[in-house]
Structures are given as C-alpha cells and as structure tokens.
Amino acid sequence: MSAVLEMRRHSLEDPDDFWGEAARGIDWITPWDRVLDDSKAPFYRWFSGAQLNTCYNALDRHVPNRGNQAALIYDSAVTHTRRTYTYRQLRAEVALFAGALTAHGVSKGDRVLIYMPMIPEAVIAMLACARIGAVHSVVFGGFAPQELATRIDDAGPKIVVSASCGIEGTRVIEYKPLLDQAIKLAEHKPEKCIIRQRESCECELIEGRDTSWQDAVAAAKPHDCVPVMATDPLYILYTSGTTGVPKGVVRDNGGHAVALRWTMQNVYGVKPGEVYWAASDVGWVVGHSYIVYGPLLNGNTTILYEGKPVGTPDAGAFWRVISDHGVNCLFTAPTAFRAIRKEDPTGAFLPKYDISTLRSLFLAGERSDPDTLKWAEKKLGVPVIDHWWQTETGWAICANCLGIEQLPVKHGSPTVAVPGWDVQVVDETCRELKPGTTGALVVKLPLPPGSLMTLWNDDERFVSSYLSEFPGFYKTADAGYIDEDGYVYVMARTDDIINVAGHRLSTGGMEEVVASHPDVAECAVIGVADDLKGEVPLGFLVLNAGVERPHHDIVSEVIQLVRNEIGAVAAFKMAIVVQRLPKTRSGKILRGTMKKIADRSPWKLPATIDDPAILEEITERLQAIGYA
Ligand code: COA
Ligand code: AMP
C-alpha cells in the first residue's frame, strides 16, 4: 500500500491516535479530555477540554529558537515597499496591538471585523485577536458596502479594523468611505473603528468613533496570550452561499492549529525555517490558512505580497518575488498563471530571475485546466500540484502530498484524498457510485480537525446546507468522479456558486441584485467559461412589459448595481435582454442548458422544456456577444 493510503487508513480507522500524534506539533496549556468528541454529533469537536493559544503557537514559542528569523516579509509591488518582521518583532507588534484592542474594550469571545488591504497590519490584527481570544472576521477588500454591512450585522463586531485605502494596480481605492457607508447601512453599530492611515491616501476620522492605528498602538501596552479552549472559535470567515446571505464559516482554535501545522509538513513538504508564499489575499481562506496561520505555526517565513501577477509591473512579478526572498514553495490560483501565460507565453521573463530555490507550486481555488498546469510544469521545472479544498474545509481534501510521497500526476485531477478525508461519490439516494461514474462528491463524517465547526449563529443552516442531503456525509457541493486508482476529479459545482478568478461568488446573490432593478421583471445569472478568469458571470434580463428605454442603458445600470451592491470583485460586466427565459414546465429556469449553449458544450433539449423556441433566441443573442 502506498504511504499516503496507509496514512489515510490510519487516520480514518483510528482518528484519536492519528490526530493525537499530530497534536504533538502544538504547545498546549491543558491537555484534552478527548481527541475526537462525538458526544454531540453531528457537531463533532476536536481536542475537547484542552486549552491553548493559537497566537502563542504561531509566534511566541518560536522566539527562543527563531527570534531573528523572518516571520513575515511584506513585499508591495504597488507602493514599492518592503518590510521584514522577525519572529521577535512580529510578536512585539502583535502583543502591542492586542493591548490596543483590549484598551478599546475588546475581550475574549468578542468579534473584531477586519476590512483591510494586503498590508502587515492585517496579519497583525488577526494574530492580535487570536492572542486575546477575540474572534476575527476578515472581509475581502473587493466587497461593496452592502456586503460588508451584511457581515457586520451577522458577526456583530465590537470594533472594526480597517485602513484608509487599498491599492489595486495603479488605482487607489479609498476604503474608509466604503466602511462608513457599510456602518450606516448596518443595523449593528460597532463601537469603535481603528484605521491604519496609509501614506498613499490619508482619510478623515470620525471623532469619538475612529482612532488611527498609529495612535491606538502608541497608547497601548503589550498584552500576553490568553488561554482559550481548543473548541473556542478563532475566526469567522464569510463565504458565498446559495442566496445573497453569506455563510459564516466558524473555525476552532485547537483542531485548526493541529491540522494546519500537519499540512505544512505533510501536504506541502515544507520544513520549519523555509520560505512559503501563498499569493492570495488575507480576505480568502487561502490567506487565512496559508499566508497567516499555517506557515507561522510551522516556523516558516511567510510572504505577504501586495500586487498582481501581471501589471505590477509585468508578468515577471512572481519570479521577482521568488528570487528576492528565496521562496521554496508557492501557492496560488490557476487564474494567476493563466494571466502570466497570456502576457508572457514563452516565459521570457523567467531567465531574468534566479528562481532555483523554488521546489513546488501548488494551485487551488478552481479547477486547474491541464493546459495551464502543463505550461507551469514546463516553465518552472518543479512539481505543479493541483489540490482541492474549500473555505469550509480550511485545508486540502485532495492533494498530492509532497511531504508523504509524490504520486504520479494525472492532469485534471487534484490526486487522491488526503489523510483525514474519506471522500466518496454518491448518487442522489446516497448510494456509492462505481469508479469513473460522476456524482456528488461527499465526505464521510466526522470531518477532520480544522474543518468548519458550524455556521456562525446558525447551527440549523449548517445542518441543512451540508449534512441533511446525504445522511452521515458532508456535502461538498462539488460533482465529480473517482477513478480506479483513487484519483478524484472535481468537475463542477452542484449549486449556483461560480469561481471568478479564484474568487467564490453566488450567481443567486447576483440575481437578487439584478432583480431589484425597477425595469427587470425576471432574470438569470450564469457563469460562462472565460480564458483568463475561468468563469465570468453573464446576466439574462427579461424586462417589464411596456419598458421602452434603450436596452443598453438598462444593461449599464444593472452592471453598475451589481458593482455597487456586491462589489467590483463580482466582475459582472455582461448582460443581455431577452424576451423570455427558458424554463421547464414546472417553471424552473434552465440555467444549466443556457450555460452549455454559451460554453459551446454538447447539450440536449430538456424533455421538460415548456417552449423550445426560446433557446433559439438565447443562442442568437449569445452568438452576437461572442458566445455559443
Ligand atoms: N480591493 C478592491 N478592489 C479589488 C480588490 C481589493 N482587494 N481585489 C480585486 N478588486 C477589484 C479589481 O480591481 C477589479 O476591478 P475592476 O473591475 O474595476 O477592474 C475587480 O475587483 C475584479 O478583480 P479580479 O477578479 O482580481 O480581476 P483583475 O482583472 O484585477 O485581475 C487576475 C485578474 C487574474 C490577475 C487576478 O484575479 C489575480 O491575481 N488572481 C489571483 C487569484 C487569487 O488571488 N485568488 C484567491 C484565492 S487563491
Ligand atoms: P473557496 O471556498 O473559495 O475556496 O471555493 C471552493 C470551491 O472552489 C470548491 O468547492 C470547488 O468548486 C472549487 N475548487 C477549489 N479548488 C479546486 C480544485 N483544485 N479543483 C476543482 N475545483 C476547485
């Protein structure tokens, strides 16, 4: 049996032994009563009864041996700034900001919302929360005020930590007006805001409510780590659900620390002291797990890169960062490599840099198309590993575990289930399907440590979203198959989620916004294939009877509406007006068929369609904009 299969067998047959052993990689204040606590199944808990502090494990415990090693390197291609924090310095900064948070009334269990660009203060704020047992909720900077307001209302933060602006390429995006607007829209009013003033654009502060980061820190005293239960929440991270209301994924402290440290060594094959770079954003799960917690728990140097793969200044940006900082392992989304390849198909920028330290590239966030993967393999000459995971799982469900053994690559597959994960393919009656047959990808319960505990304030939605449809299993909402060798193929989502440039978005959420336009009677939003971003949203609008305004105006307004309500990150730039939407006789919109037509995939006329002629109009309209 291969080493990885043997390890997986061990993890599933004796999770207490397997994860109990992995837990030796973490420093505990009080040991656990039980490794896996199934007393309240399906709300499984890991390391119940134990106490620890995640920030202590990420920083303090490394200081005696690695005090002078770089913990965090901030490399901003947009402000041309670099700053290195050793473990000792980062601990000092975090302890001070933890003191500032407590001075502003934050204590254990309180929520702190972090709305920040890719600057070190975002990482410092996250770790400072962990230090005092406060629960952080980081919101990605590309979301609009309405989305931010929804998250403020759900999480109920005592304070918000933000910055005066973010920088997108050459554009300065003022964050403060967006934050002020969000607080105005939200019913829950945070008591205080701490704002990092950036040189690129200082903002006005509201007296009595806002304090600058600089002032807050100047007045603060360092705060020590506070013991928390392993089962206490470390953070809430909102992710798109099937409606406009996002799901607040809750992560614990103990299981999370154990699992992430284990993955650094076993999945990524990275030893303490090495340099790890996840080119993502702290607003996404990849940023949480692999910019902040994973590398620091493992004693690595982590890179915080503020910039893009292209345009800051060119398609050599990633190679420059690898060479400047001696990166050993890079993790990013396939879309970043598609962007680089588009600009520099021959890899002309590569010989300008010495990237000999790079040992592996990991890709996730969307399906890695074999073409891009092969291009990266050829140009970089290192293993390129597609791995599959989700915000909910917190770490990889399937991967080629370089730290255990390197399995042969099958392009188009994220390889096999990682130890801890019992992945199966089932039909709608929850019967396991034969190898090679496509069905729903599910994971047998319990999920391993580090995966979601529940949804914030919504145990019921946790159960109904993930656990009800396939009893005894977690529904990933991805469809695919497993081949004879156990390789998993993840082919599509089974819900309305689309992945745009590695960003997870709900088309249902976009439909809610589009439908709110006064001239729109009905609408559908689908994800269509895109060479760069993987998928992009496309809207179909049916107008109210009697609307005679130019369609062009209405389309522009709808596009602006989505940008205002959801944010630029939705990349909603295309919509067409149609007479009717194709539906089944029971009134269900045939989104799947529309997508197949747009993507030029083979499609069959659904037997239940109420009026086949509509599809002709849809096809013509799509052809007119370069699809179908
Ligand atoms: N704050 C404010 N706005 C943001 C933002 C942020 N943090 N991040 C993105 N946006 C804006 C962009 O400026 C863009 O606005 P525009 O429509 O006015 O141009 C819009 O949101 C869409 O952004 P994006 O999808 O990132 O497209 P892009 O054209 O700017 O860049 C890529 C395309 C492929 C280069 C870019 O998406 C990328 O680097 N992706 C890497 C993938 C990644 O980090 N994934 C995270 C999970 S691993
Ligand atoms: P997110 O929660 O933003 O990480 O998005 C998770 C979703 O992205 C998954 O449910 C998949 O649909 C998709 N995804 C992530 N990684 C992969 C991968 N390696 N292959 C295919 N799909 C992926």
XYZ file of C-alpha atoms and ligand atoms in Angstrom:
699
model
C 0.000 0.000 0.000
C 1.314 3.472 -0.802
C 2.433 5.576 2.161
C -0.336 8.095 1.697
C -3.032 5.402 1.512
C -1.638 3.736 4.603
C -1.655 7.044 6.447
C -5.213 7.746 5.339
C -6.332 4.322 6.501
C -4.739 5.006 9.893
C -6.380 8.453 10.129
C -9.840 7.051 9.371
C -9.640 3.862 11.416
C -8.049 5.435 14.471
C -8.542 9.211 14.348
C -7.733 9.564 18.055
C -4.318 8.024 17.577
C -3.567 9.774 14.280
C -4.580 13.288 15.296
C -3.383 12.801 18.871
C 0.071 12.172 17.403
C -0.213 15.196 15.060
C -1.201 17.323 18.070
C 2.318 16.918 19.479
C 3.297 19.615 16.990
C 1.345 22.157 19.035
C 2.019 23.539 22.535
C -0.954 23.070 24.862
C -1.723 24.745 28.164
C -4.078 21.983 29.315
C -4.302 18.589 27.620
C -7.527 17.366 26.054
C -10.098 15.038 27.563
C -10.890 13.550 24.175
C -9.235 13.856 20.764
C -12.465 13.339 18.837
C -15.536 14.252 20.810
C -18.628 12.798 19.147
C -20.939 13.333 22.118
C -22.930 15.976 20.230
C -22.679 14.509 16.714
C -23.071 15.733 14.024
C -21.417 18.672 15.823
C -18.087 16.900 16.206
C -15.413 18.600 18.266
C -11.671 18.020 18.325
C -9.453 18.172 21.412
C -12.310 18.989 23.752
C -11.255 20.048 27.214
C -7.835 21.258 26.006
C -6.553 24.814 26.287
C -4.034 26.593 24.087
C -3.414 29.890 22.384
C -3.078 29.987 18.602
C -1.005 33.186 18.579
C 1.401 31.687 21.120
C 1.843 28.709 18.815
C 2.282 30.926 15.755
C 4.732 33.387 17.311
C 5.841 33.241 20.939
C 7.014 29.663 21.035
C 9.305 30.256 18.054
C 11.005 33.289 19.603
C 13.620 31.382 21.663
C 14.886 29.467 18.604
C 13.844 31.616 15.684
C 13.632 35.079 17.206
C 15.805 36.589 14.480
C 14.345 34.600 11.592
C 11.997 36.490 9.293
C 8.439 35.550 10.175
C 6.706 37.889 7.737
C 8.060 39.640 4.665
C 5.782 42.331 3.284
C 6.537 42.958 -0.368
C 4.415 45.608 -2.002
C 4.799 45.901 -5.746
C 2.285 48.745 -5.720
C 3.957 51.010 -3.163
C 7.490 49.701 -3.779
C 7.857 48.981 -0.081
C 9.392 46.019 1.701
C 9.333 45.334 5.376
C 10.633 42.275 7.205
C 9.379 41.291 10.655
C 11.407 38.729 12.552
C 9.504 36.410 14.862
C 10.596 38.595 17.769
C 9.455 41.802 16.068
C 6.175 40.335 14.893
C 5.388 39.075 18.356
C 6.106 42.530 19.772
C 3.852 44.249 17.217
C 1.068 41.731 17.732
C 1.291 41.968 21.525
C 1.075 45.752 21.284
C -1.952 45.702 19.009
C -3.549 43.085 21.267
C -3.073 45.645 24.037
C -4.682 48.310 21.850
C -7.680 46.067 21.219
C -8.198 45.399 24.920
C -7.797 49.102 25.654
C -10.652 49.649 23.214
C -12.839 47.246 25.143
C -12.305 44.000 23.216
C -12.162 40.844 25.287
C -12.318 37.093 24.823
C -15.204 35.995 22.592
C -15.839 39.493 21.160
C -15.827 39.770 17.398
C -13.468 42.065 15.511
C -14.136 42.728 11.843
C -11.047 43.319 9.721
C -11.516 45.072 6.367
C -8.019 45.673 5.079
C -5.796 45.528 2.062
C -2.695 43.334 1.919
C -0.614 45.176 4.494
C 1.175 43.712 7.536
C -1.339 45.340 9.875
C -3.996 42.943 8.549
C -1.910 39.975 9.710
C -1.027 41.724 12.971
C -4.704 42.404 13.664
C -5.661 38.774 13.030
C -2.955 37.433 15.312
C -3.733 40.055 17.967
C -7.329 38.803 18.059
C -6.090 35.239 18.431
C -3.801 36.426 21.237
C -6.669 37.714 23.361
C -9.250 35.129 22.328
C -11.296 37.575 20.245
C -12.911 36.170 17.102
C -11.797 37.859 13.902
C -13.785 38.096 10.747
C -11.785 39.320 7.778
C -13.776 40.725 4.866
C -12.141 40.851 1.436
C -11.467 44.405 0.273
C -13.191 43.981 -3.086
C -16.649 43.715 -1.500
C -19.038 46.654 -1.602
C -20.529 48.371 1.484
C -23.753 46.347 1.342
C -21.831 43.066 1.565
C -19.734 44.477 4.371
C -22.886 45.611 6.177
C -24.402 42.117 5.933
C -21.284 40.697 7.560
C -21.250 43.388 10.261
C -24.849 42.539 11.102
C -24.210 38.829 11.245
C -20.937 38.875 13.189
C -21.862 41.783 15.487
C -18.274 43.056 15.865
C -17.374 45.245 18.807
C -14.813 47.045 16.700
C -13.732 47.249 13.069
C -10.095 47.428 11.998
C -9.560 48.940 8.584
C -7.234 51.100 6.510
C -7.556 54.374 4.674
C -7.103 52.725 1.287
C -6.120 49.746 -0.766
C -4.116 49.881 -3.966
C -5.269 47.919 -6.983
C -2.537 48.064 -9.580
C -2.124 51.800 -10.054
C -5.523 52.746 -8.625
C -6.010 53.915 -5.062
C -9.265 52.516 -3.647
C -10.442 54.514 -0.671
C -11.659 52.024 1.929
C -12.845 54.498 4.542
C -15.903 55.838 2.652
C -16.888 52.217 1.940
C -16.595 51.374 5.618
C -18.555 54.471 6.693
C -21.282 53.589 4.216
C -21.383 49.971 5.444
C -21.743 51.071 9.058
C -24.541 53.404 8.010
C -26.332 50.525 6.262
C -25.798 48.017 9.069
C -28.223 47.686 11.959
C -25.447 46.641 14.310
C -23.153 49.580 15.064
C -19.569 48.736 16.038
C -18.428 50.843 18.979
C -15.031 51.773 17.543
C -13.003 51.722 14.355
C -9.220 51.561 14.259
C -7.945 52.820 10.926
C -4.446 52.350 9.551
C -3.616 55.579 7.766
C -1.626 54.806 4.627
C 0.686 57.312 3.015
C -0.989 56.872 -0.370
C -4.169 58.454 0.984
C -4.994 59.578 4.484
C -8.658 59.602 5.424
C -10.790 61.624 7.783
C -11.596 60.077 11.123
C -14.954 60.389 12.840
C -14.416 61.867 16.262
C -15.431 59.636 19.121
C -15.676 56.545 16.925
C -12.440 56.321 14.950
C -8.835 56.123 16.095
C -5.843 55.808 13.828
C -3.879 52.571 14.105
C -0.814 54.666 14.836
C -2.474 56.429 17.805
C -4.026 53.228 19.123
C -0.661 51.499 19.167
C 1.220 54.487 20.592
C -1.053 54.442 23.623
C -1.042 50.657 24.078
C 0.803 48.277 26.371
C 1.720 44.777 25.148
C -0.780 42.067 26.014
C 0.084 38.476 26.752
C -1.586 35.380 25.274
C -4.910 34.423 26.818
C -5.694 30.698 27.201
C -8.705 29.607 25.145
C -10.451 26.277 24.784
C -9.445 24.224 21.745
C -13.130 24.317 20.814
C -13.480 28.101 21.128
C -13.869 29.948 17.827
C -10.741 31.502 16.329
C -12.415 33.160 13.404
C -15.496 33.539 11.240
C -14.968 33.714 7.502
C -17.933 34.535 5.328
C -18.274 32.743 2.035
C -20.867 32.735 -0.707
C -23.885 30.566 -0.116
C -26.728 29.812 -2.460
C -28.551 33.018 -1.569
C -27.438 36.586 -1.092
C -26.862 35.838 2.600
C -23.271 34.652 3.065
C -22.375 31.737 5.290
C -20.204 32.480 8.326
C -17.806 29.542 8.476
C -16.596 29.097 12.073
C -13.124 27.722 12.746
C -11.938 26.457 16.122
C -8.534 27.021 17.737
C -7.232 23.551 18.577
C -8.162 21.391 15.594
C -7.195 24.224 13.257
C -3.701 24.613 14.730
C -3.065 20.857 14.683
C -4.320 20.359 11.140
C -2.600 23.354 9.579
C 0.785 22.584 11.049
C 0.404 18.980 9.923
C -0.418 20.095 6.358
C 2.649 22.329 6.114
C 4.902 19.336 6.570
C 2.822 16.573 5.031
C 0.893 18.204 2.185
C 3.343 20.945 1.202
C 6.519 19.197 2.348
C 7.827 22.388 3.916
C 10.215 22.290 6.867
C 10.387 24.913 9.635
C 12.689 27.757 8.604
C 11.794 27.568 4.894
C 10.109 30.308 2.887
C 6.469 29.819 1.942
C 4.419 32.116 -0.244
C 0.682 31.959 -0.764
C -0.080 34.574 -3.425
C -3.665 35.125 -2.375
C -5.400 37.658 -0.133
C -5.990 37.592 3.619
C -9.689 38.021 2.828
C -9.926 34.462 1.472
C -9.455 31.151 3.200
C -6.147 30.590 1.405
C -4.900 33.775 3.028
C -6.091 32.708 6.478
C -4.653 29.212 6.287
C -1.519 29.758 4.226
C -0.467 33.388 4.443
C -1.032 33.621 8.174
C -1.631 30.562 10.314
C -0.089 27.527 8.565
C 3.374 28.947 7.841
C 3.697 30.664 11.222
C 2.524 27.622 13.172
C 5.240 25.714 11.335
C 8.014 28.290 11.939
C 8.275 29.355 8.295
C 8.873 32.718 6.711
C 5.640 33.817 5.068
C 5.378 36.361 2.262
C 2.654 38.985 2.152
C 2.580 40.237 -1.428
C 0.594 43.331 -2.305
C 0.350 43.278 -6.075
C -0.882 41.258 -9.001
C 0.721 38.508 -11.067
C 0.781 40.843 -14.069
C 0.907 44.615 -14.446
C 2.787 45.277 -11.201
C 4.875 45.958 -13.190
C 4.901 42.959 -15.547
C 4.482 39.201 -15.960
C 7.815 38.635 -14.183
C 6.401 39.838 -10.826
C 6.097 36.343 -9.301
C 9.586 35.322 -10.420
C 10.954 38.554 -8.907
C 9.371 37.805 -5.516
C 10.590 34.189 -5.565
C 14.128 35.295 -6.348
C 14.239 38.230 -3.934
C 13.032 36.218 -0.955
C 14.219 32.702 -1.754
C 10.716 31.227 -1.889
C 10.696 27.425 -1.560
C 7.004 26.746 -2.068
C 4.445 28.870 -3.933
C 0.679 28.543 -3.689
C -1.685 30.469 -5.935
C -4.810 30.135 -8.070
C -4.635 28.806 -11.648
C -6.044 32.120 -12.865
C -2.816 33.854 -11.803
C -0.838 31.511 -14.024
C -3.280 31.977 -16.889
C -2.716 35.727 -16.529
C 1.074 35.305 -16.594
C 0.932 32.921 -19.537
C -1.320 35.252 -21.507
C 1.147 38.118 -21.112
C 4.296 36.067 -21.475
C 3.522 32.795 -23.277
C 7.169 31.927 -23.901
C 8.243 32.664 -20.344
C 10.630 35.393 -21.494
C 10.691 36.961 -18.021
C 11.889 33.787 -16.324
C 15.602 33.882 -17.254
C 15.852 37.357 -15.730
C 15.456 35.896 -12.244
C 17.052 33.148 -10.224
C 14.169 31.009 -9.038
C 16.305 27.994 -8.171
C 15.015 27.953 -4.564
C 11.514 27.042 -5.753
C 10.724 23.378 -5.125
C 6.999 23.203 -5.803
C 3.948 25.103 -6.972
C 0.506 24.383 -5.537
C -2.677 25.506 -7.275
C -6.218 25.676 -5.866
C -9.368 27.748 -5.753
C -10.752 26.466 -9.051
C -10.157 23.555 -11.382
C -6.641 23.597 -12.797
C -7.034 23.261 -16.519
C -4.444 20.756 -17.761
C -3.088 23.225 -20.332
C -2.098 25.821 -17.742
C -0.784 23.165 -15.402
C 1.444 21.668 -18.109
C 2.687 25.124 -19.079
C 3.679 25.810 -15.469
C 5.389 22.414 -15.176
C 7.401 23.036 -18.315
C 8.400 26.588 -17.497
C 9.232 26.080 -13.821
C 10.602 22.546 -13.923
C 9.185 21.714 -10.476
C 6.181 19.629 -9.389
C 2.952 21.534 -10.001
C 0.302 20.259 -7.635
C -3.396 20.831 -8.135
C -5.192 20.462 -4.820
C -8.853 20.725 -3.976
C -10.398 22.384 -0.956
C -12.978 24.902 0.202
C -13.453 27.720 2.684
C -15.413 25.261 4.782
C -12.706 22.606 4.930
C -9.874 25.045 5.748
C -7.260 22.803 4.130
C -6.881 20.360 1.275
C -9.355 17.499 0.835
C -7.356 16.087 -2.076
C -3.727 16.675 -2.943
C -0.504 15.106 -3.997
C 1.071 15.128 -0.529
C 4.676 16.038 -1.253
C 5.677 15.616 2.386
C 4.481 12.000 2.426
C 5.218 10.685 -1.064
C 4.915 12.124 -4.526
C 2.345 10.233 -6.564
C 2.280 10.325 -10.368
C 0.390 13.346 -11.676
C -2.806 12.839 -13.649
C -3.588 16.154 -15.280
C -7.096 17.325 -14.441
C -7.152 15.571 -11.047
C -6.112 17.021 -7.663
C -4.797 13.471 -6.969
C -6.122 11.464 -4.029
C -7.899 12.154 -0.751
C -5.513 13.463 1.906
C -5.283 11.564 5.240
C -8.262 12.618 7.353
C -10.707 12.724 4.436
C -12.994 9.850 3.456
C -14.146 11.105 0.049
C -16.865 9.225 -1.819
C -19.004 9.752 -4.903
C -22.698 9.085 -4.410
C -25.939 9.333 -6.355
C -28.982 11.282 -5.183
C -30.072 8.367 -2.976
C -26.661 8.437 -1.278
C -25.513 5.156 -2.852
C -21.793 4.953 -3.551
C -21.054 5.015 -7.284
C -18.616 2.852 -9.192
C -15.197 4.264 -10.188
C -15.442 6.560 -13.174
C -19.108 7.429 -12.573
C -19.924 11.071 -11.932
C -21.968 12.016 -8.894
C -21.928 14.180 -5.800
C -18.587 14.401 -4.004
C -19.202 13.865 -0.304
C -17.045 13.283 2.762
C -17.959 10.734 5.413
C -18.378 12.297 8.859
C -16.650 13.236 11.037
C -14.672 15.820 9.113
C -11.034 16.030 10.246
C -9.746 18.750 12.602
C -9.573 22.267 11.158
C -12.735 21.980 9.084
C -15.758 24.109 9.903
C -17.409 23.668 13.318
C -20.710 25.213 12.277
C -22.051 28.432 10.707
C -21.963 31.481 12.941
C -25.172 31.697 14.953
C -26.809 29.222 12.606
C -26.416 25.564 13.548
C -29.594 24.846 11.637
C -28.243 26.227 8.363
C -25.020 24.280 8.939
C -27.024 21.072 9.105
C -29.405 21.928 6.276
C -26.671 23.184 3.931
C -24.104 20.465 4.431
C -25.371 17.467 6.362
C -29.021 16.818 5.509
C -28.980 15.808 1.866
C -26.620 12.860 2.295
C -27.105 11.492 5.832
C -23.794 10.687 7.514
C -21.845 12.722 4.972
C -20.692 16.295 4.404
C -21.890 17.624 1.052
C -19.065 19.448 -0.733
C -21.498 20.755 -3.397
C -18.926 19.722 -5.981
C -19.616 16.993 -8.505
C -17.050 14.653 -9.971
C -15.759 11.100 -10.011
C -13.047 8.890 -8.589
C -11.050 6.632 -10.925
C -9.828 3.069 -10.356
C -6.625 4.375 -8.741
C -8.484 6.550 -6.258
C -7.716 9.801 -8.113
C -10.506 12.310 -7.616
C -11.762 14.513 -10.465
C -13.643 17.650 -9.423
C -15.692 18.783 -12.380
C -18.402 21.263 -11.374
C -20.412 22.788 -8.553
C -23.852 21.374 -7.945
C -25.213 24.707 -6.722
C -25.156 28.270 -8.026
C -21.594 29.057 -6.948
C -19.162 30.181 -9.616
C -15.438 30.762 -9.372
C -14.318 34.020 -10.935
C -10.537 34.453 -10.937
C -10.392 32.099 -7.950
C -13.000 34.187 -6.118
C -16.092 32.315 -4.973
C -19.347 34.058 -5.850
C -23.026 33.203 -5.816
C -24.990 33.781 -9.013
C -28.119 33.606 -6.828
C -26.806 36.609 -4.903
C -26.246 38.475 -8.173
C -29.742 37.575 -9.376
C -31.200 39.117 -6.219
C -29.449 42.396 -7.042
C -30.315 42.345 -10.767
C -33.971 41.607 -9.983
C -34.113 44.718 -7.805
C -33.747 46.964 -10.889
C -37.163 48.567 -11.489
C -37.274 47.625 -15.192
C -36.346 43.974 -14.698
C -39.235 41.521 -14.456
C -37.167 38.392 -14.277
C -33.536 37.406 -14.632
C -30.962 34.649 -14.568
C -27.225 34.867 -13.981
C -24.954 32.053 -15.066
C -21.185 31.549 -15.108
C -19.710 31.230 -18.591
C -16.236 29.956 -19.437
C -13.510 32.588 -19.606
C -9.929 32.108 -20.768
C -8.436 34.222 -18.012
C -10.772 34.099 -15.038
C -12.040 30.540 -15.519
C -15.626 31.721 -15.317
C -17.353 35.093 -15.522
C -20.972 35.936 -14.762
C -23.444 36.691 -17.542
C -26.922 38.050 -16.887
C -30.134 37.466 -18.853
C -32.772 40.127 -18.299
C -36.472 39.991 -19.079
C -37.909 43.487 -18.889
C -41.255 44.567 -17.523
C -43.985 44.964 -20.144
C -44.071 48.479 -21.531
C -40.455 49.376 -20.768
C -39.253 51.314 -23.769
C -35.939 52.677 -22.579
C -32.856 51.672 -24.613
C -31.699 48.214 -23.559
C -28.153 49.481 -23.488
C -28.991 51.923 -20.674
C -30.729 49.283 -18.613
C -27.834 46.856 -19.026
C -25.347 49.538 -17.898
C -27.468 50.330 -14.870
C -27.759 46.681 -13.904
C -23.988 46.234 -14.197
C -23.423 49.277 -12.010
C -25.969 47.996 -9.499
C -24.105 44.710 -9.023
C -20.834 46.598 -8.677
C -22.373 48.882 -6.040
C -24.169 46.160 -4.109
C -21.741 43.232 -4.292
C -18.505 44.821 -5.417
C -16.005 45.008 -8.249
C -14.870 41.501 -7.361
C -18.092 40.085 -8.836
C -16.715 41.065 -12.285
C -20.300 41.322 -13.538
C -19.752 43.074 -16.847
C -22.122 41.350 -19.282
C -25.890 41.166 -19.506
C -28.339 40.709 -22.376
C -32.016 41.471 -22.678
C -34.164 38.530 -23.835
C -37.901 38.113 -24.427
C -38.288 35.191 -22.036
C -36.146 32.771 -20.057
C -36.087 29.081 -20.967
C -37.963 27.124 -18.307
C -39.242 23.671 -17.527
C -42.990 23.151 -17.489
C -42.848 23.441 -13.708
C -41.228 26.872 -14.048
C -37.575 26.072 -13.246
C -35.142 28.238 -15.202
C -32.871 26.069 -17.354
C -29.621 27.702 -16.285
C -27.581 24.563 -16.985
C -28.725 24.428 -20.606
C -28.024 28.133 -21.081
C -24.515 27.629 -19.732
C -23.865 24.700 -22.065
C -25.039 26.735 -25.056
C -22.853 29.678 -24.065
C -19.805 27.462 -23.487
C -20.385 25.548 -26.743
C -20.616 22.321 -24.757
C -22.791 19.499 -26.080
C -26.373 19.878 -24.856
C -29.677 18.095 -25.246
C -33.094 19.669 -25.470
C -34.546 19.093 -21.997
C -37.651 16.919 -22.249
C -39.462 19.120 -19.764
C -38.861 22.450 -21.544
C -42.055 24.466 -21.935
C -41.133 26.303 -25.143
C -38.083 25.096 -27.134
C -38.157 28.149 -29.431
C -36.764 30.339 -26.636
C -33.437 28.555 -26.870
C -33.018 29.765 -30.446
C -33.319 33.364 -29.350
C -30.895 32.752 -26.477
C -28.381 31.134 -28.849
C -28.593 34.037 -31.300
C -28.182 36.625 -28.573
C -25.197 34.769 -27.135
C -23.580 34.470 -30.556
C -23.945 38.191 -31.012
C -21.675 38.759 -27.986
C -19.145 36.110 -28.945
C -20.530 33.129 -27.042
C -22.344 29.949 -28.149
N -9.958 45.723 -3.157
C -10.678 46.443 -4.035
N -10.968 46.019 -5.283
C -10.496 44.819 -5.655
C -9.743 44.007 -4.791
C -9.477 44.509 -3.495
N -8.785 43.798 -2.609
N -9.425 42.878 -5.445
C -9.944 42.958 -6.676
N -10.593 44.138 -6.800
C -11.263 44.651 -7.994
C -10.291 44.718 -9.150
O -9.593 45.943 -9.158
C -11.212 44.611 -10.358
O -11.850 45.848 -10.528
P -12.222 46.440 -11.981
O -13.399 45.667 -12.438
O -12.532 47.869 -11.672
O -11.012 46.258 -12.833
C -12.279 43.643 -9.866
O -12.234 43.694 -8.426
C -12.065 42.210 -10.288
O -10.810 41.779 -9.761
P -10.054 40.480 -10.260
O -11.048 39.398 -10.482
O -8.939 40.186 -9.343
O -9.559 40.858 -11.711
P -8.312 41.641 -12.231
O -8.586 41.844 -13.671
O -7.998 42.830 -11.398
O -7.097 40.601 -12.082
C -6.109 38.419 -12.042
C -7.151 39.323 -12.673
C -6.207 37.030 -12.617
C -4.727 38.972 -12.302
C -6.363 38.391 -10.519
O -7.671 37.980 -10.282
C -5.453 37.510 -9.722
O -4.307 37.780 -9.493
N -5.950 36.438 -9.211
C -5.174 35.598 -8.339
C -6.106 34.693 -7.692
C -6.296 34.856 -6.239
O -5.664 35.618 -5.576
N -7.242 34.071 -5.761
C -7.585 33.980 -4.387
C -7.855 32.585 -3.979
S -6.398 31.552 -4.075
P -13.484 28.527 -1.896
O -14.416 28.222 -0.793
O -13.486 29.948 -2.316
O -12.101 28.012 -1.614
O -14.015 27.739 -3.168
C -14.190 26.358 -3.080
C -14.633 25.818 -4.390
O -13.657 26.092 -5.404
C -14.747 24.311 -4.399
O -15.966 23.861 -3.862
C -14.584 23.978 -5.862
O -15.772 24.199 -6.562
C -13.561 24.993 -6.301
N -12.207 24.438 -6.222
C -11.257 24.750 -5.339
N -10.120 24.073 -5.612
C -10.371 23.302 -6.688
C -9.603 22.349 -7.458
N -8.332 22.114 -7.181
N -10.223 21.739 -8.483
C -11.516 21.994 -8.797
N -12.273 22.875 -8.113
C -11.708 23.527 -7.082
